[in-house]
mmCIF file of C-alpha atoms in Angstrom:
data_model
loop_
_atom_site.group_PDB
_atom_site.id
_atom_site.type_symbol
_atom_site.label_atom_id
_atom_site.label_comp_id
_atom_site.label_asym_id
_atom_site.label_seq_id
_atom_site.Cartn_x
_atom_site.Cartn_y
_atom_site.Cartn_z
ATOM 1 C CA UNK A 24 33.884 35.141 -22.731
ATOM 2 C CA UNK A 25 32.734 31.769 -22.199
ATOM 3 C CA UNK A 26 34.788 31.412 -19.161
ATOM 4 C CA UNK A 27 33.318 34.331 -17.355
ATOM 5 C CA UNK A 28 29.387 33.284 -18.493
ATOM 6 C CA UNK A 29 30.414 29.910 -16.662
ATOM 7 C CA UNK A 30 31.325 31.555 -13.593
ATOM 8 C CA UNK A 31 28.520 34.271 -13.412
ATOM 9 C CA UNK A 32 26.404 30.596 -13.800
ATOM 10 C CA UNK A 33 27.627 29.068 -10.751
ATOM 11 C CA UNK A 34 27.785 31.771 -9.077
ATOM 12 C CA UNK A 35 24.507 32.445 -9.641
ATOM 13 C CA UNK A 36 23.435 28.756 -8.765
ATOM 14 C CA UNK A 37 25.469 28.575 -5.554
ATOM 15 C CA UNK A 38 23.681 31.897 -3.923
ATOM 16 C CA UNK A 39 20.290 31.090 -5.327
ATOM 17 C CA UNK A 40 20.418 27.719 -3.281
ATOM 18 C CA UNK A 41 21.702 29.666 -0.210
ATOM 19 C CA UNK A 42 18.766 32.136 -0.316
ATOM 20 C CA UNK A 43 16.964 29.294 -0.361
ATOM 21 C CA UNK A 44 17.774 28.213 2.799
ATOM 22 C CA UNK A 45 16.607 31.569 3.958
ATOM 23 C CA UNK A 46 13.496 31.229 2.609
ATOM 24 C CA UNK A 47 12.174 27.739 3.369
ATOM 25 C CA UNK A 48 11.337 28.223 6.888
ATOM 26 C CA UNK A 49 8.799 31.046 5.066
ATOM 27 C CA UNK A 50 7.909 28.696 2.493
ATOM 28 C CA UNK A 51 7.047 25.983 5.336
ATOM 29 C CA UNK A 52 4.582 28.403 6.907
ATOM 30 C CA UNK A 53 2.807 29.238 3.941
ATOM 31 C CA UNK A 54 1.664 26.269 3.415
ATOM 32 C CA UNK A 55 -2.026 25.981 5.339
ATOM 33 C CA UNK A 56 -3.889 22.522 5.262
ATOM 34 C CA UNK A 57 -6.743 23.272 3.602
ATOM 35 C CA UNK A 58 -9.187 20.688 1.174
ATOM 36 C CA UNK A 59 -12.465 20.717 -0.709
ATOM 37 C CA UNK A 60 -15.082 18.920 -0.154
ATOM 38 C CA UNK A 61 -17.757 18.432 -2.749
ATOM 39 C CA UNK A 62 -20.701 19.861 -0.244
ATOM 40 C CA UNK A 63 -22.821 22.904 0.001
ATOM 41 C CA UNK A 64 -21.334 25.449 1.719
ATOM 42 C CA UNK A 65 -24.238 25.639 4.360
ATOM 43 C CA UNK A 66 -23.866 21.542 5.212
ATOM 44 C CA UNK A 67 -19.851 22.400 5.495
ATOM 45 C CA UNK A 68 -20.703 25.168 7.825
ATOM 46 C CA UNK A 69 -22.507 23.267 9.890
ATOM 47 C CA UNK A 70 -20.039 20.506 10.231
ATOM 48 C CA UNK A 71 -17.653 22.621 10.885
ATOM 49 C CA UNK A 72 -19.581 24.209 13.663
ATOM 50 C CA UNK A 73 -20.045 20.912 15.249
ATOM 51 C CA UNK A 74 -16.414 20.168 15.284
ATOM 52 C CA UNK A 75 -15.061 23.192 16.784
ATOM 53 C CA UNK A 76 -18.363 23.336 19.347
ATOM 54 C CA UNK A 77 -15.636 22.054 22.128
ATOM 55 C CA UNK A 78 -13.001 25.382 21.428
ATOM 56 C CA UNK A 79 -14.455 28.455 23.039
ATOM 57 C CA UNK A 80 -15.079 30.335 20.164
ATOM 58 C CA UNK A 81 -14.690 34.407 19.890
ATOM 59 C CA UNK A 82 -15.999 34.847 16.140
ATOM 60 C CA UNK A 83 -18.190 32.853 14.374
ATOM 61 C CA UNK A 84 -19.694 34.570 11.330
ATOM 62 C CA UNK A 85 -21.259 32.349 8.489
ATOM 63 C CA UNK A 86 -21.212 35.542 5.663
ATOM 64 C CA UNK A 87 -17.553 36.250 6.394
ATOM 65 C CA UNK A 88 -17.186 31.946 6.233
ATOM 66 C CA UNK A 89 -14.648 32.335 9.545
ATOM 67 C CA UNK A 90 -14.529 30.843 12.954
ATOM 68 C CA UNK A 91 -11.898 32.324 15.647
ATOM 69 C CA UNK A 92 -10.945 30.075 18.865
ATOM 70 C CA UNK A 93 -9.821 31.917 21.792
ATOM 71 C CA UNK A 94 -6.663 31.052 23.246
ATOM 72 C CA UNK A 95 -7.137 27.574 24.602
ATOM 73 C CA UNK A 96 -4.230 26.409 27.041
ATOM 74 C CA UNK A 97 -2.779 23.150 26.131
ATOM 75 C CA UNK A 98 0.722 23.411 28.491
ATOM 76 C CA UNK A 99 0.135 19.547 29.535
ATOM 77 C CA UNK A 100 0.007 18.321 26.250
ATOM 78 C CA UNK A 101 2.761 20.025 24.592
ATOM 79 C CA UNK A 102 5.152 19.216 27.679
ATOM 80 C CA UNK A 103 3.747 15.814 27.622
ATOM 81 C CA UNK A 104 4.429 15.545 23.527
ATOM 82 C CA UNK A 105 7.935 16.983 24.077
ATOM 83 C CA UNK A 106 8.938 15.073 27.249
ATOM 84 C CA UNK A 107 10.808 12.480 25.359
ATOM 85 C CA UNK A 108 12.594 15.172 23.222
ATOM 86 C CA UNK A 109 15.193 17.164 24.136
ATOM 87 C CA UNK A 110 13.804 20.490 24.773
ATOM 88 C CA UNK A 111 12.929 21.975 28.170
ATOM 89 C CA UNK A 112 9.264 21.990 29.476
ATOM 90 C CA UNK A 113 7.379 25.056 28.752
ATOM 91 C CA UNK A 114 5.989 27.149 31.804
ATOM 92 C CA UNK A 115 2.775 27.950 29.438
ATOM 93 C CA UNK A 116 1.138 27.075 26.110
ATOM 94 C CA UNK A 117 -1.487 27.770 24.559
ATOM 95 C CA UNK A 118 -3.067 27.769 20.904
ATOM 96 C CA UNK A 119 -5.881 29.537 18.583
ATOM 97 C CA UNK A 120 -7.586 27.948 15.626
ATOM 98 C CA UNK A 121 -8.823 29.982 12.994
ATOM 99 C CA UNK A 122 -10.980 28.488 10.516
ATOM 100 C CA UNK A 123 -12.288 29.796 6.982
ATOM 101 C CA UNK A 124 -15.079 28.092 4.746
ATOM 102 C CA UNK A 125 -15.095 29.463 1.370
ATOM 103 C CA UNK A 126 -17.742 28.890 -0.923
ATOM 104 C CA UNK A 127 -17.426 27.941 -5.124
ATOM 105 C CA UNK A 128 -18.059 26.218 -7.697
ATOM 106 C CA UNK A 129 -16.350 23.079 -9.834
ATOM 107 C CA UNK A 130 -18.152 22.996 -12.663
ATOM 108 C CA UNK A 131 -22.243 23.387 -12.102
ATOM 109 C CA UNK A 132 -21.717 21.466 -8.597
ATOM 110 C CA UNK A 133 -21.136 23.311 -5.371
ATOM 111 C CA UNK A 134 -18.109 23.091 -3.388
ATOM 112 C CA UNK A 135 -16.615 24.005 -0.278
ATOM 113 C CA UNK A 136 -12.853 24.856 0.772
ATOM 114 C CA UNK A 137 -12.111 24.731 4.432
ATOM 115 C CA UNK A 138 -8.591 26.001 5.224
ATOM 116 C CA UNK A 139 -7.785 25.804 9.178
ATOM 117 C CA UNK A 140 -4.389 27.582 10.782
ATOM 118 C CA UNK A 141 -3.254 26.987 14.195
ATOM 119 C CA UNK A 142 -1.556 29.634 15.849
ATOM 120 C CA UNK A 143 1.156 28.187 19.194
ATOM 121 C CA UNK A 144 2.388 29.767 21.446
ATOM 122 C CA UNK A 145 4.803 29.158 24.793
ATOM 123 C CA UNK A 146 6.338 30.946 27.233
ATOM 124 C CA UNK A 147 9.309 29.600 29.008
ATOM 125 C CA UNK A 148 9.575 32.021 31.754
ATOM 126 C CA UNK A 149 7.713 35.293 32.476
ATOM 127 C CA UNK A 150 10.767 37.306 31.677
ATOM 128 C CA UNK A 151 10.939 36.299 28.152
ATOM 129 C CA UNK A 152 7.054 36.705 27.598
ATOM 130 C CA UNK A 153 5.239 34.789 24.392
ATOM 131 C CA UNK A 154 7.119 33.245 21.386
ATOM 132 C CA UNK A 155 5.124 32.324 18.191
ATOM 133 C CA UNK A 156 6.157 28.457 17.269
ATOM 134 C CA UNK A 157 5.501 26.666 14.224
ATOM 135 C CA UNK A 158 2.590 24.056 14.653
ATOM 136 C CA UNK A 159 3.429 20.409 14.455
ATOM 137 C CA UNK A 160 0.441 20.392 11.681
ATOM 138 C CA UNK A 161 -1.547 17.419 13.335
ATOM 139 C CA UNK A 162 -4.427 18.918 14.758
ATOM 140 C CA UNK A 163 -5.561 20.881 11.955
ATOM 141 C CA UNK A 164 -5.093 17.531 10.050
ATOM 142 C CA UNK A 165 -7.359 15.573 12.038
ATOM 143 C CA UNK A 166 -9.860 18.671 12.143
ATOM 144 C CA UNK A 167 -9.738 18.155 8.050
ATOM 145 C CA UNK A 168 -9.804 14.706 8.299
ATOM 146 C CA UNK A 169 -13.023 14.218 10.659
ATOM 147 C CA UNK A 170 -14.747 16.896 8.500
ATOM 148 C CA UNK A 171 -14.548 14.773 5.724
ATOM 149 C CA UNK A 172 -15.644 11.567 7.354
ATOM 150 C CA UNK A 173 -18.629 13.733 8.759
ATOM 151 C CA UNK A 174 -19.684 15.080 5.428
ATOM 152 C CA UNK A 175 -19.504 11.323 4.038
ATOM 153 C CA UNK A 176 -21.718 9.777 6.619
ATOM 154 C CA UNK A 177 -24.392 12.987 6.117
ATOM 155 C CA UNK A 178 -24.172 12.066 2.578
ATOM 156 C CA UNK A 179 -24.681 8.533 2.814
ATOM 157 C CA UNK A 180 -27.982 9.222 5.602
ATOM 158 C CA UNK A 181 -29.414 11.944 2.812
ATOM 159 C CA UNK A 182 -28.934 8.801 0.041
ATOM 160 C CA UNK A 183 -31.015 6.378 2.385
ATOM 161 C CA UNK A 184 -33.540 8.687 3.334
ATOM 162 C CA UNK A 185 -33.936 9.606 -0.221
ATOM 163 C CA UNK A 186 -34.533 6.082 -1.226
ATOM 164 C CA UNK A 187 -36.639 5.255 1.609
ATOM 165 C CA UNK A 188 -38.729 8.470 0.625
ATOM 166 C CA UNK A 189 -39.142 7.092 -3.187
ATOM 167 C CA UNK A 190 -40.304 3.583 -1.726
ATOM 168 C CA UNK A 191 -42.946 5.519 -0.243
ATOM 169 C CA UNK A 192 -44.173 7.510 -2.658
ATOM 170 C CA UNK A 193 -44.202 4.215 -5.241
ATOM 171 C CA UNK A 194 -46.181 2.122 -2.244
ATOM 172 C CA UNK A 195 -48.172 4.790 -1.941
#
């Protein structure tokens, strides 16, 4: 009895660690950069509008709290990037960011929860057509990353106009 509840056990472990491996790639691509900032959702918007005001955008809808890209080509950067590797140049690339700005609340304060997912994809030779690739992850990074530093250097204006607007009204 106890011999046959120790096998059914590793058993058990050995295949669960093999589906594993089946599943990580899945796991991988689940997980979206995303972070909150500690903003109103309107100043996030905005921010976020500046940043992606370089992308050709196809939907843009504040309510909804989403922002589409068009496909934007980037074949010379991506051949440039993976020059030194060991795959073969791609004949085209290109990417789309979507972006989605959620509004809530931690505690009585307002917050904001930007999540953006870059979509790749190349084509090696027009007989094989386009093939979905996983995203290195640094673009939507930096994206995330200059968002933030925007939103601190708004804050930090609002703070010194607010005190310069209290000097006044005490000299006044």
């Amino acid at each position: 009895m106890a011999q046959t509840i120790v096998v059914t056990a590793i058993l058990f472990g050995t295949y669960s660690c093999s589906s594993y491996e089946n599943f990580k790639e899945v796991t991988e691509d689940l997980e979206i950069p995303s972070q909150v900032y500690r903003a109103d959702y309107n100043k996030v918007w905005q921010e976020v509008m500046k940043l992606t005001n370089k992308y050709a955008r196809e939907v843009y809808n504040q309510d909804a709290g989403v922002i589409k890209t068009r496909w934007i080509d980037n074949t010379l950067e991506l051949n440039f990037a993976d020059s030194f590797g060991s795959s073969d140049s791609v004949k085209r690339a290109e990417f789309k960011l979507i972006i989605n700005v959620v509004k809530g609340y931690r505690g009585t304060k307002e917050v904001a929860k930007v999540t953006v997912f870059k979509r790749q994809r190349v084509e090696q030779d027009f007989l094989q057509g386009w093939k979905i690739i996983r995203t290195d992850g640094i673009l939507e990074k930096s994206i995330l990353y200059r968002l933030e530093r925007a939103l601190a250097i708004e804050a930090k204006l609002q703070e010194i106009e607010d005190k310069k607007t209290k000097e006044a009204e005490k000299n006044f």
